[in-house]
């Protein structure tokens, strides 16, 4: 029976099983915020694989992509998609490079407020600053294995697009397990991270934006 399951089905079953575990309010939110900030500051680099599931309301099937993720402290981020298409996103402080089908586009994130916000959210989820953001109303729950952080956008530029962002944080190492972005249109994007490597050397060249 398992051999007939699609990757999309497996992801949905996995995520549903995690979410099915009962979440409850934190016993000490102040202590968690402090510990999360401290643990996040220990991450100088982070590498992982990821699977992205994109659900579009008008489409029956979900779009499944996979790739690699690399992060380095001080605003460096690289996301490279391998399947089903090739796509590269590199963030180096306020410089952004997007490469798709051999076409490269360089952007100054400061020139686009919404783009800068979304880029910053991604980095803040890794470095622990997301809980201090004044751009969201935050609620935090926990179960035996994870913390569940729900972010409701306050800014007009965001809440016209996103209804909420849900992040699962591992209690084992305080890294991000999943990020789910729910759009106002009822579409959603779920990213699941695996094979994580913490504080392994990463050459600055992979974050180069030319």
GROMACS .gro file of C-alpha atoms in nm:
model
  210
    1UNK     CA    1   0.000   0.000   0.000
    2UNK     CA    2   0.280   0.243   0.089
    3UNK     CA    3   0.433   0.216  -0.255
    4UNK     CA    4   0.117   0.374  -0.403
    5UNK     CA    5   0.145   0.685  -0.186
    6UNK     CA    6   0.260   1.001  -0.363
    7UNK     CA    7   0.518   1.232  -0.210
    8UNK     CA    8   0.240   1.484  -0.156
    9UNK     CA    9   0.037   1.226   0.036
   10UNK     CA   10   0.335   1.134   0.253
   11UNK     CA   11   0.398   1.500   0.336
   12UNK     CA   12   0.035   1.558   0.425
   13UNK     CA   13   0.030   1.248   0.646
   14UNK     CA   14   0.354   1.354   0.816
   15UNK     CA   15   0.242   1.708   0.878
   16UNK     CA   16  -0.103   1.597   0.991
   17UNK     CA   17   0.049   1.355   1.242
   18UNK     CA   18   0.265   1.633   1.389
   19UNK     CA   19  -0.024   1.875   1.405
   20UNK     CA   20  -0.249   1.609   1.554
   21UNK     CA   21  -0.037   1.602   1.867
   22UNK     CA   22  -0.213   1.817   2.120
   23UNK     CA   23  -0.061   2.161   2.162
   24UNK     CA   24  -0.106   2.359   2.482
   25UNK     CA   25  -0.004   2.708   2.601
   26UNK     CA   26   0.352   2.746   2.725
   27UNK     CA   27   0.402   2.714   3.097
   28UNK     CA   28   0.661   2.994   3.092
   29UNK     CA   29   0.663   3.201   2.773
   30UNK     CA   30   0.923   3.448   2.905
   31UNK     CA   31   1.169   3.164   2.972
   32UNK     CA   32   1.108   3.014   2.627
   33UNK     CA   33   1.166   3.345   2.450
   34UNK     CA   34   1.494   3.388   2.635
   35UNK     CA   35   1.612   3.032   2.564
   36UNK     CA   36   1.505   3.045   2.199
   37UNK     CA   37   1.701   3.367   2.149
   38UNK     CA   38   2.007   3.218   2.316
   39UNK     CA   39   1.995   2.893   2.118
   40UNK     CA   40   1.938   3.075   1.788
   41UNK     CA   41   2.244   3.292   1.848
   42UNK     CA   42   2.452   2.973   1.856
   43UNK     CA   43   2.371   2.909   1.489
   44UNK     CA   44   2.650   3.062   1.285
   45UNK     CA   45   2.562   2.846   0.986
   46UNK     CA   46   2.282   2.608   0.900
   47UNK     CA   47   2.251   2.370   0.605
   48UNK     CA   48   1.957   2.145   0.524
   49UNK     CA   49   1.748   1.984   0.255
   50UNK     CA   50   1.390   2.096   0.213
   51UNK     CA   51   1.067   1.989   0.051
   52UNK     CA   52   0.818   2.258  -0.045
   53UNK     CA   53   0.451   2.184  -0.089
   54UNK     CA   54   0.247   2.450  -0.265
   55UNK     CA   55  -0.133   2.430  -0.257
   56UNK     CA   56  -0.322   2.647  -0.503
   57UNK     CA   57  -0.693   2.674  -0.433
   58UNK     CA   58  -0.800   2.627  -0.795
   59UNK     CA   59  -0.573   2.327  -0.857
   60UNK     CA   60  -0.654   1.975  -0.738
   61UNK     CA   61  -0.294   1.857  -0.708
   62UNK     CA   62  -0.028   2.012  -0.487
   63UNK     CA   63   0.301   2.128  -0.640
   64UNK     CA   64   0.597   1.953  -0.476
   65UNK     CA   65   0.950   2.092  -0.504
   66UNK     CA   66   1.276   2.004  -0.330
   67UNK     CA   67   1.614   2.161  -0.287
   68UNK     CA   68   1.886   2.275  -0.050
   69UNK     CA   69   1.896   2.553   0.207
   70UNK     CA   70   2.205   2.734   0.339
   71UNK     CA   71   2.218   3.010   0.600
   72UNK     CA   72   2.504   3.211   0.742
   73UNK     CA   73   2.484   3.469   1.014
   74UNK     CA   74   2.462   3.837   0.919
   75UNK     CA   75   2.190   3.807   0.660
   76UNK     CA   76   2.315   3.544   0.416
   77UNK     CA   77   2.067   3.295   0.273
   78UNK     CA   78   2.070   3.060  -0.026
   79UNK     CA   79   1.776   2.848  -0.141
   80UNK     CA   80   1.831   2.630  -0.444
   81UNK     CA   81   1.548   2.430  -0.601
   82UNK     CA   82   1.642   2.117  -0.797
   83UNK     CA   83   1.310   1.949  -0.881
   84UNK     CA   84   1.077   1.976  -1.063
   85UNK     CA   85   1.253   2.288  -1.193
   86UNK     CA   86   1.579   2.472  -1.135
   87UNK     CA   87   1.551   2.795  -0.937
   88UNK     CA   88   1.800   2.986  -0.724
   89UNK     CA   89   1.737   3.253  -0.460
   90UNK     CA   90   2.031   3.421  -0.284
   91UNK     CA   91   2.002   3.688  -0.016
   92UNK     CA   92   2.316   3.870   0.097
   93UNK     CA   93   2.212   4.148   0.335
   94UNK     CA   94   2.016   4.389   0.113
   95UNK     CA   95   2.125   4.229  -0.215
   96UNK     CA   96   1.911   3.962  -0.381
   97UNK     CA   97   1.980   3.739  -0.680
   98UNK     CA   98   1.714   3.528  -0.850
   99UNK     CA   99   1.808   3.286  -1.124
  100UNK     CA  100   1.544   3.100  -1.322
  101UNK     CA  101   1.593   2.916  -1.652
  102UNK     CA  102   1.937   3.072  -1.694
  103UNK     CA  103   1.790   3.421  -1.656
  104UNK     CA  104   1.943   3.614  -1.367
  105UNK     CA  105   1.785   3.909  -1.190
  106UNK     CA  106   1.957   4.119  -0.924
  107UNK     CA  107   1.744   4.322  -0.684
  108UNK     CA  108   1.814   4.567  -0.406
  109UNK     CA  109   1.577   4.451  -0.132
  110UNK     CA  110   1.560   4.804   0.011
  111UNK     CA  111   1.394   4.924  -0.309
  112UNK     CA  112   1.091   4.699  -0.251
  113UNK     CA  113   0.936   4.717   0.095
  114UNK     CA  114   0.734   4.396   0.061
  115UNK     CA  115   1.030   4.201  -0.077
  116UNK     CA  116   1.247   4.327   0.207
  117UNK     CA  117   0.985   4.221   0.464
  118UNK     CA  118   0.953   3.869   0.326
  119UNK     CA  119   1.331   3.826   0.303
  120UNK     CA  120   1.372   3.950   0.659
  121UNK     CA  121   1.102   3.715   0.789
  122UNK     CA  122   1.288   3.417   0.641
  123UNK     CA  123   1.616   3.513   0.806
  124UNK     CA  124   1.446   3.605   1.136
  125UNK     CA  125   1.290   3.259   1.158
  126UNK     CA  126   1.642   3.115   1.170
  127UNK     CA  127   1.820   3.365   1.391
  128UNK     CA  128   1.544   3.387   1.654
  129UNK     CA  129   1.453   3.752   1.597
  130UNK     CA  130   1.107   3.662   1.468
  131UNK     CA  131   0.962   3.663   1.821
  132UNK     CA  132   1.072   4.024   1.866
  133UNK     CA  133   0.915   4.149   1.545
  134UNK     CA  134   0.655   4.425   1.587
  135UNK     CA  135   0.512   4.331   1.248
  136UNK     CA  136   0.321   4.033   1.390
  137UNK     CA  137   0.084   3.933   1.666
  138UNK     CA  138   0.245   3.621   1.811
  139UNK     CA  139   0.107   3.317   1.993
  140UNK     CA  140   0.313   3.018   2.110
  141UNK     CA  141   0.203   2.665   2.196
  142UNK     CA  142   0.393   2.346   2.269
  143UNK     CA  143   0.367   1.970   2.275
  144UNK     CA  144   0.614   1.700   2.375
  145UNK     CA  145   0.843   1.750   2.073
  146UNK     CA  146   0.783   2.095   1.925
  147UNK     CA  147   0.698   2.458   1.980
  148UNK     CA  148   0.428   2.601   1.753
  149UNK     CA  149   0.465   2.970   1.677
  150UNK     CA  150   0.177   3.144   1.498
  151UNK     CA  151   0.236   3.487   1.348
  152UNK     CA  152  -0.053   3.710   1.241
  153UNK     CA  153   0.064   4.000   1.020
  154UNK     CA  154  -0.015   4.352   1.139
  155UNK     CA  155   0.117   4.549   0.843
  156UNK     CA  156  -0.115   4.619   0.552
  157UNK     CA  157   0.153   4.514   0.303
  158UNK     CA  158   0.154   4.166   0.456
  159UNK     CA  159  -0.198   4.100   0.584
  160UNK     CA  160  -0.339   4.170   0.238
  161UNK     CA  161  -0.142   3.863   0.121
  162UNK     CA  162  -0.081   3.638   0.424
  163UNK     CA  163  -0.338   3.541   0.685
  164UNK     CA  164  -0.082   3.373   0.910
  165UNK     CA  165   0.257   3.204   0.930
  166UNK     CA  166   0.296   2.889   1.139
  167UNK     CA  167   0.643   2.774   1.243
  168UNK     CA  168   0.731   2.449   1.418
  169UNK     CA  169   1.052   2.459   1.625
  170UNK     CA  170   1.222   2.138   1.738
  171UNK     CA  171   1.267   2.102   2.112
  172UNK     CA  172   1.572   1.888   2.042
  173UNK     CA  173   1.794   2.151   1.879
  174UNK     CA  174   1.573   2.462   1.843
  175UNK     CA  175   1.592   2.459   1.464
  176UNK     CA  176   1.295   2.516   1.234
  177UNK     CA  177   1.113   2.195   1.137
  178UNK     CA  178   0.844   2.346   0.915
  179UNK     CA  179   0.726   2.687   0.798
  180UNK     CA  180   0.372   2.717   0.667
  181UNK     CA  181   0.258   3.040   0.502
  182UNK     CA  182  -0.118   3.066   0.466
  183UNK     CA  183  -0.241   3.317   0.212
  184UNK     CA  184  -0.560   3.519   0.220
  185UNK     CA  185  -0.662   3.344  -0.104
  186UNK     CA  186  -0.664   3.006   0.084
  187UNK     CA  187  -0.346   2.897  -0.093
  188UNK     CA  188  -0.061   2.784   0.128
  189UNK     CA  189   0.309   2.699   0.110
  190UNK     CA  190   0.457   2.441   0.347
  191UNK     CA  191   0.833   2.396   0.377
  192UNK     CA  192   0.972   2.094   0.562
  193UNK     CA  193   1.343   2.089   0.653
  194UNK     CA  194   1.553   1.774   0.699
  195UNK     CA  195   1.915   1.652   0.719
  196UNK     CA  196   2.014   1.966   0.908
  197UNK     CA  197   2.380   2.045   0.971
  198UNK     CA  198   2.458   2.313   1.229
  199UNK     CA  199   2.775   2.526   1.229
  200UNK     CA  200   2.947   2.341   0.947
  201UNK     CA  201   3.176   2.563   0.730
  202UNK     CA  202   3.008   2.737   0.435
  203UNK     CA  203   3.213   2.932   0.182
  204UNK     CA  204   3.097   3.293   0.140
  205UNK     CA  205   3.114   3.241  -0.235
  206UNK     CA  206   2.781   3.053  -0.235
  207UNK     CA  207   2.613   3.377  -0.119
  208UNK     CA  208   2.779   3.592  -0.383
  209UNK     CA  209   2.548   3.832  -0.570
  210UNK     CA  210   2.709   3.970  -0.886
   0.00000   0.00000   0.00000
